[in-house]
Amino acid sequence: MAMEERARMEPKHRPAVLLVVLFACLFSSAQAGFLDSITNYISIKNMCNKTIDATDSQYITWDASAEGVATSYIYGYDDNVYCTLTLRYPGRQFYVQYIQVDMEKPSSSGKDCPDYVRLYDGNSTAATPLSSAVCDSAKADESVISRTNAVTIEFSSDNRTTTNMGVQLLYSTFYRPTNVNKTCSGSDFQCDSGDCISKGLVCDFQVHCADRSDESSKKGSSSNCIALGVFEDFVKTFLNLGLAAVIGIIVAVAVVLIIIIIVCCICCCKLCKKSDNTAV
């Protein structure tokens, strides 16, 4: 009798077990680096007027938490500020992309941007400008390439409060091989242009080679990325949403899955009970 009762009770516990497994999978995915590409931000605000060592690639925004989570794309940016941030990487150059620029626009055409971001090819704003003062993605160059091993970002806003979201940049560092064979060092990836980037940047749904060869899914390409077809743009857009939006989507999907699992378990329990009654 005890065994029969235990067997009948087990289905009731299955939903809880499945929930634990589900959240464990989500947590392990995050720990494995699933969220790295949406949380790896440098804060201009926190690094105001500083020079820092760059990594292989990283996002840049006005503000970010201590964990590197972008917050300016949730709360906007501060007014009446002026900050510069210099990135340096000895032996490498910078490829910087304007992912999004949404700052206060001029009151009329022909006037300068009241709030803006501008890039310089060197250790300070005294260096050669890589771009003009930009406040709108539509007027920004898609990307710029430095000639030196440093890039300075200038961020400025006036004293008017705005609801604009700010700026989101993505930089990648690269080098041009100088050996006789013009090949990259170690396991570094060689773009079709000949530039070299870290192998870890290949096929991560973000472009790091100026010629985009690190994300190519064409047959015979050196990157040999998996072709996602119509889903490729969706994945890129998803990764650029920011942590808050991504977490919201993940939670929503998790809730739907939980409901489906619970409904399935309830149906299974009812079927089991009917089978038991029929057997008796």
Short mmCIF file of C-alpha atoms in Angstrom, two decimals:
data_model
loop_
_atom_site.label_atom_id
_atom_site.label_comp_id
_atom_site.label_asym_id
_atom_site.label_seq_id
_atom_site.Cartn_x
_atom_site.Cartn_y
_atom_site.Cartn_z
CA MET A 1 0.00 0.00 0.00
CA ALA A 2 2.85 2.36 0.87
CA MET A 3 4.46 1.76 -2.53
CA GLU A 4 1.18 2.49 -4.34
CA GLU A 5 0.71 5.77 -2.44
CA ARG A 6 4.28 6.78 -3.19
CA ALA A 7 3.82 6.03 -6.89
CA ARG A 8 0.66 8.12 -6.97
CA MET A 9 2.34 11.04 -5.18
CA GLU A 10 5.37 11.19 -7.49
CA PRO A 11 3.60 12.94 -10.39
CA LYS A 12 2.61 15.77 -8.03
CA HIS A 13 6.27 16.49 -7.36
CA ARG A 14 7.33 16.41 -10.98
CA PRO A 15 6.46 20.07 -11.72
CA ALA A 16 8.67 21.26 -8.86
CA VAL A 17 11.54 19.06 -10.03
CA LEU A 18 11.16 20.29 -13.58
CA LEU A 19 11.14 23.92 -12.41
CA VAL A 20 14.37 23.39 -10.51
CA VAL A 21 15.96 21.81 -13.57
CA LEU A 22 14.73 24.66 -15.79
CA PHE A 23 16.15 27.43 -13.61
CA ALA A 24 19.37 25.47 -13.15
CA CYS A 25 19.75 25.37 -16.93
CA LEU A 26 19.10 29.11 -17.24
CA PHE A 27 21.59 29.87 -14.47
CA SER A 28 24.26 27.62 -15.93
CA SER A 29 23.78 29.27 -19.33
CA ALA A 30 24.36 32.69 -17.77
CA GLN A 31 27.39 31.41 -15.88
CA ALA A 32 28.78 29.93 -19.09
CA GLY A 33 28.85 33.37 -20.66
CA PHE A 34 25.52 33.53 -22.49
CA LEU A 35 24.97 37.09 -21.23
CA ASP A 36 28.55 38.28 -21.73
CA SER A 37 27.81 40.09 -24.96
CA ILE A 38 25.03 42.15 -23.37
CA THR A 39 26.69 42.94 -20.04
CA ASN A 40 30.25 43.72 -21.11
CA TYR A 41 30.02 47.53 -21.02
CA ILE A 42 32.50 50.31 -20.21
CA SER A 43 30.95 53.33 -18.50
CA ILE A 44 32.12 56.72 -19.79
CA LYS A 45 30.64 58.27 -16.64
CA ASN A 46 32.55 55.99 -14.28
CA MET A 47 35.77 56.37 -16.27
CA CYS A 48 35.44 60.11 -16.91
CA ASN A 49 38.74 61.77 -17.91
CA LYS A 50 40.68 58.53 -17.52
CA THR A 51 42.92 56.43 -19.73
CA ILE A 52 42.36 52.67 -19.54
CA ASP A 53 43.81 49.57 -21.16
CA ALA A 54 41.50 48.12 -23.79
CA THR A 55 40.57 44.47 -24.22
CA ASP A 56 39.94 42.55 -27.46
CA SER A 57 36.46 44.04 -27.76
CA GLN A 58 33.93 45.79 -25.55
CA TYR A 59 30.79 47.92 -25.61
CA ILE A 60 30.88 51.54 -24.44
CA THR A 61 27.95 53.51 -23.08
CA TRP A 62 27.41 56.57 -20.89
CA ASP A 63 26.65 54.67 -17.70
CA ALA A 64 26.93 51.08 -16.53
CA SER A 65 26.74 49.20 -13.25
CA ALA A 66 29.74 47.72 -11.44
CA GLU A 67 28.93 44.42 -13.16
CA GLY A 68 29.22 46.06 -16.58
CA VAL A 69 25.48 46.22 -17.24
CA ALA A 70 24.40 49.21 -19.35
CA THR A 71 22.01 51.49 -17.44
CA SER A 72 22.01 54.58 -19.67
CA TYR A 73 19.76 52.75 -22.15
CA ILE A 74 17.23 52.49 -19.32
CA TYR A 75 17.63 55.85 -17.57
CA GLY A 76 19.21 58.02 -20.29
CA TYR A 77 22.29 60.17 -19.64
CA ASP A 78 23.18 63.12 -17.39
CA ASP A 79 22.90 66.75 -18.45
CA ASN A 80 25.64 69.38 -18.15
CA VAL A 81 28.57 66.96 -18.35
CA TYR A 82 31.84 66.83 -20.24
CA CYS A 83 33.92 63.66 -20.18
CA THR A 84 36.69 62.09 -22.18
CA LEU A 85 37.73 58.46 -22.09
CA THR A 86 40.91 57.19 -23.71
CA LEU A 87 41.40 53.53 -24.66
CA ARG A 88 44.83 52.20 -25.49
CA TYR A 89 46.21 48.87 -26.66
CA PRO A 90 49.94 48.81 -27.54
CA GLY A 91 50.57 47.12 -30.87
CA ARG A 92 46.94 47.28 -31.99
CA GLN A 93 44.55 49.62 -33.74
CA PHE A 94 40.86 50.24 -33.06
CA TYR A 95 37.78 49.50 -35.13
CA VAL A 96 34.87 51.40 -33.52
CA GLN A 97 31.23 51.00 -34.54
CA TYR A 98 28.32 53.30 -33.73
CA ILE A 99 25.70 50.79 -32.61
CA GLN A 100 23.29 53.49 -31.47
CA VAL A 101 23.47 57.27 -31.01
CA ASP A 102 20.40 58.97 -29.55
CA MET A 103 21.30 62.37 -28.09
CA GLU A 104 19.64 65.80 -28.07
CA LYS A 105 19.30 67.09 -31.63
CA PRO A 106 19.83 70.68 -32.87
CA SER A 107 16.77 72.94 -32.70
CA SER A 108 17.11 73.61 -36.42
CA SER A 109 19.06 72.23 -39.35
CA GLY A 110 22.57 73.53 -39.85
CA LYS A 111 23.25 74.02 -36.16
CA ASP A 112 25.72 71.99 -34.10
CA CYS A 113 24.57 69.17 -31.84
CA PRO A 114 23.93 70.50 -28.30
CA ASP A 115 24.82 67.04 -26.94
CA TYR A 116 27.33 64.93 -28.82
CA VAL A 117 29.93 62.17 -28.93
CA ARG A 118 33.15 62.49 -30.95
CA LEU A 119 36.12 60.18 -31.50
CA TYR A 120 39.81 61.09 -31.79
CA ASP A 121 42.74 59.11 -33.18
CA GLY A 122 45.09 59.28 -30.21
CA ASN A 123 45.56 59.88 -26.48
CA SER A 124 43.59 63.13 -26.20
CA THR A 125 41.17 65.51 -27.91
CA ALA A 126 44.22 67.26 -29.35
CA ALA A 127 44.64 64.28 -31.68
CA THR A 128 43.17 64.04 -35.18
CA PRO A 129 39.36 63.66 -35.08
CA LEU A 130 38.08 60.34 -36.38
CA SER A 131 34.55 61.70 -36.62
CA SER A 132 32.57 64.89 -36.37
CA ALA A 133 30.40 65.66 -33.34
CA VAL A 134 27.50 63.21 -33.62
CA CYS A 135 24.11 63.19 -31.89
CA ASP A 136 22.07 61.03 -34.25
CA SER A 137 22.72 57.53 -35.62
CA ALA A 138 21.39 58.61 -39.01
CA LYS A 139 24.22 61.15 -39.32
CA ALA A 140 26.96 58.98 -37.83
CA ASP A 141 29.46 57.00 -39.86
CA GLU A 142 28.81 53.31 -39.44
CA SER A 143 32.35 52.82 -38.14
CA VAL A 144 35.80 54.40 -37.86
CA ILE A 145 39.30 52.92 -37.81
CA SER A 146 42.20 54.40 -35.88
CA ARG A 147 45.71 54.73 -37.24
CA THR A 148 47.26 54.71 -33.76
CA ASN A 149 47.06 52.40 -30.75
CA ALA A 150 44.71 54.72 -28.86
CA VAL A 151 41.23 56.20 -29.24
CA THR A 152 39.74 59.06 -27.22
CA ILE A 153 35.97 59.37 -26.80
CA GLU A 154 34.56 62.83 -26.09
CA PHE A 155 31.07 62.98 -24.53
CA SER A 156 29.34 66.31 -23.94
CA SER A 157 25.85 67.44 -22.92
CA ASP A 158 24.38 70.88 -22.20
CA ASN A 159 22.28 71.92 -19.20
CA ARG A 160 18.93 70.96 -20.73
CA THR A 161 17.34 67.75 -19.44
CA THR A 162 16.51 65.26 -22.17
CA THR A 163 14.80 61.90 -22.51
CA ASN A 164 17.24 60.69 -25.17
CA MET A 165 18.99 57.40 -24.45
CA GLY A 166 22.62 58.30 -25.17
CA VAL A 167 25.27 56.38 -27.04
CA GLN A 168 26.29 52.77 -27.55
CA LEU A 169 29.60 52.02 -29.22
CA LEU A 170 31.41 48.76 -29.89
CA TYR A 171 35.18 48.73 -30.28
CA SER A 172 37.36 45.87 -31.46
CA THR A 173 41.15 45.84 -31.49
CA PHE A 174 43.19 44.41 -34.36
CA TYR A 175 46.72 44.35 -35.72
CA ARG A 176 48.28 44.00 -39.14
CA PRO A 177 50.91 41.24 -39.31
CA THR A 178 54.44 42.35 -40.08
CA ASN A 179 56.08 38.95 -40.60
CA VAL A 180 57.23 37.76 -44.01
CA ASN A 181 54.17 35.57 -44.59
CA LYS A 182 51.77 38.26 -43.32
CA THR A 183 50.07 35.73 -41.04
CA CYS A 184 48.50 36.22 -37.62
CA SER A 185 50.16 35.18 -34.38
CA GLY A 186 49.16 31.93 -32.67
CA SER A 187 45.48 31.11 -33.04
CA ASP A 188 44.35 34.66 -33.88
CA PHE A 189 41.83 34.95 -36.69
CA GLN A 190 42.84 36.60 -39.96
CA CYS A 191 40.17 38.73 -41.62
CA ASP A 192 39.93 38.59 -45.40
CA SER A 193 41.51 42.06 -45.40
CA GLY A 194 44.59 40.64 -43.66
CA ASP A 195 43.87 42.21 -40.27
CA CYS A 196 44.14 39.98 -37.19
CA ILE A 197 41.68 39.76 -34.29
CA SER A 198 41.26 37.47 -31.30
CA LYS A 199 39.86 34.05 -32.22
CA GLY A 200 37.26 34.42 -29.47
CA LEU A 201 35.55 37.20 -31.44
CA VAL A 202 34.70 35.00 -34.41
CA CYS A 203 31.07 33.93 -35.01
CA ASP A 204 29.71 35.77 -31.96
CA PHE A 205 26.97 37.61 -33.91
CA GLN A 206 28.90 40.90 -33.72
CA VAL A 207 31.13 42.22 -36.49
CA HIS A 208 34.77 42.74 -35.46
CA CYS A 209 36.55 42.65 -38.83
CA ALA A 210 35.99 45.82 -40.84
CA ASP A 211 35.21 43.62 -43.86
CA ARG A 212 32.75 41.50 -41.78
CA SER A 213 34.58 38.28 -42.65
CA ASP A 214 34.58 37.12 -39.00
CA GLU A 215 30.81 36.56 -39.22
CA SER A 216 30.66 35.05 -42.70
CA SER A 217 28.66 31.85 -43.19
CA LYS A 218 29.57 31.51 -46.86
CA LYS A 219 30.87 28.12 -47.92
CA GLY A 220 34.66 28.08 -47.86
CA SER A 221 34.96 31.21 -45.71
CA SER A 222 37.72 31.25 -43.10
CA SER A 223 35.26 31.90 -40.27
CA ASN A 224 32.77 29.22 -41.38
CA CYS A 225 30.00 30.50 -39.11
CA ILE A 226 26.69 28.68 -38.83
CA ALA A 227 24.11 30.17 -41.19
CA LEU A 228 21.06 31.32 -39.23
CA GLY A 229 19.20 32.63 -42.24
CA VAL A 230 16.23 34.80 -41.29
CA PHE A 231 17.05 34.38 -37.59
CA GLU A 232 20.46 36.08 -37.83
CA ASP A 233 19.13 39.63 -37.66
CA PHE A 234 16.82 38.59 -34.82
CA VAL A 235 19.75 37.23 -32.76
CA LYS A 236 21.81 40.39 -33.36
CA THR A 237 18.88 42.61 -32.39
CA PHE A 238 18.26 40.46 -29.32
CA LEU A 239 21.86 40.81 -28.15
CA ASN A 240 21.73 44.59 -28.60
CA LEU A 241 18.57 45.07 -26.54
CA GLY A 242 20.45 45.39 -23.27
CA LEU A 243 20.29 43.36 -20.09
CA ALA A 244 16.91 44.58 -18.81
CA ALA A 245 15.08 43.71 -22.02
CA VAL A 246 16.85 40.37 -22.42
CA ILE A 247 16.10 39.34 -18.83
CA GLY A 248 12.46 40.36 -19.34
CA ILE A 249 12.23 38.20 -22.45
CA ILE A 250 13.94 35.25 -20.76
CA VAL A 251 11.62 35.51 -17.74
CA ALA A 252 8.55 35.71 -20.00
CA VAL A 253 9.66 32.66 -21.97
CA ALA A 254 10.45 30.82 -18.73
CA VAL A 255 6.98 31.59 -17.34
CA VAL A 256 5.34 30.30 -20.53
CA LEU A 257 7.45 27.12 -20.40
CA ILE A 258 6.59 26.64 -16.73
CA ILE A 259 2.87 26.95 -17.48
CA ILE A 260 3.17 24.46 -20.35
CA ILE A 261 5.09 22.02 -18.13
CA ILE A 262 2.56 22.30 -15.32
CA VAL A 263 -0.37 21.77 -17.72
CA CYS A 264 1.38 18.74 -19.23
CA CYS A 265 2.07 17.31 -15.77
CA ILE A 266 -1.55 17.80 -14.71
CA CYS A 267 -2.75 16.06 -17.87
CA CYS A 268 -0.31 13.20 -17.27
CA CYS A 269 -1.52 12.86 -13.69
CA LYS A 270 -5.13 12.65 -14.84
CA LEU A 271 -4.25 10.05 -17.45
CA CYS A 272 -2.36 8.03 -14.83
CA LYS A 273 -5.34 8.14 -12.48
CA LYS A 274 -7.68 7.01 -15.26
CA SER A 275 -5.29 4.17 -16.07
CA ASP A 276 -5.19 3.14 -12.39
CA ASN A 277 -8.99 3.21 -12.14
CA THR A 278 -9.32 1.16 -15.33
CA ALA A 279 -6.80 -1.37 -14.04
CA VAL A 280 -8.74 -1.76 -10.77
#
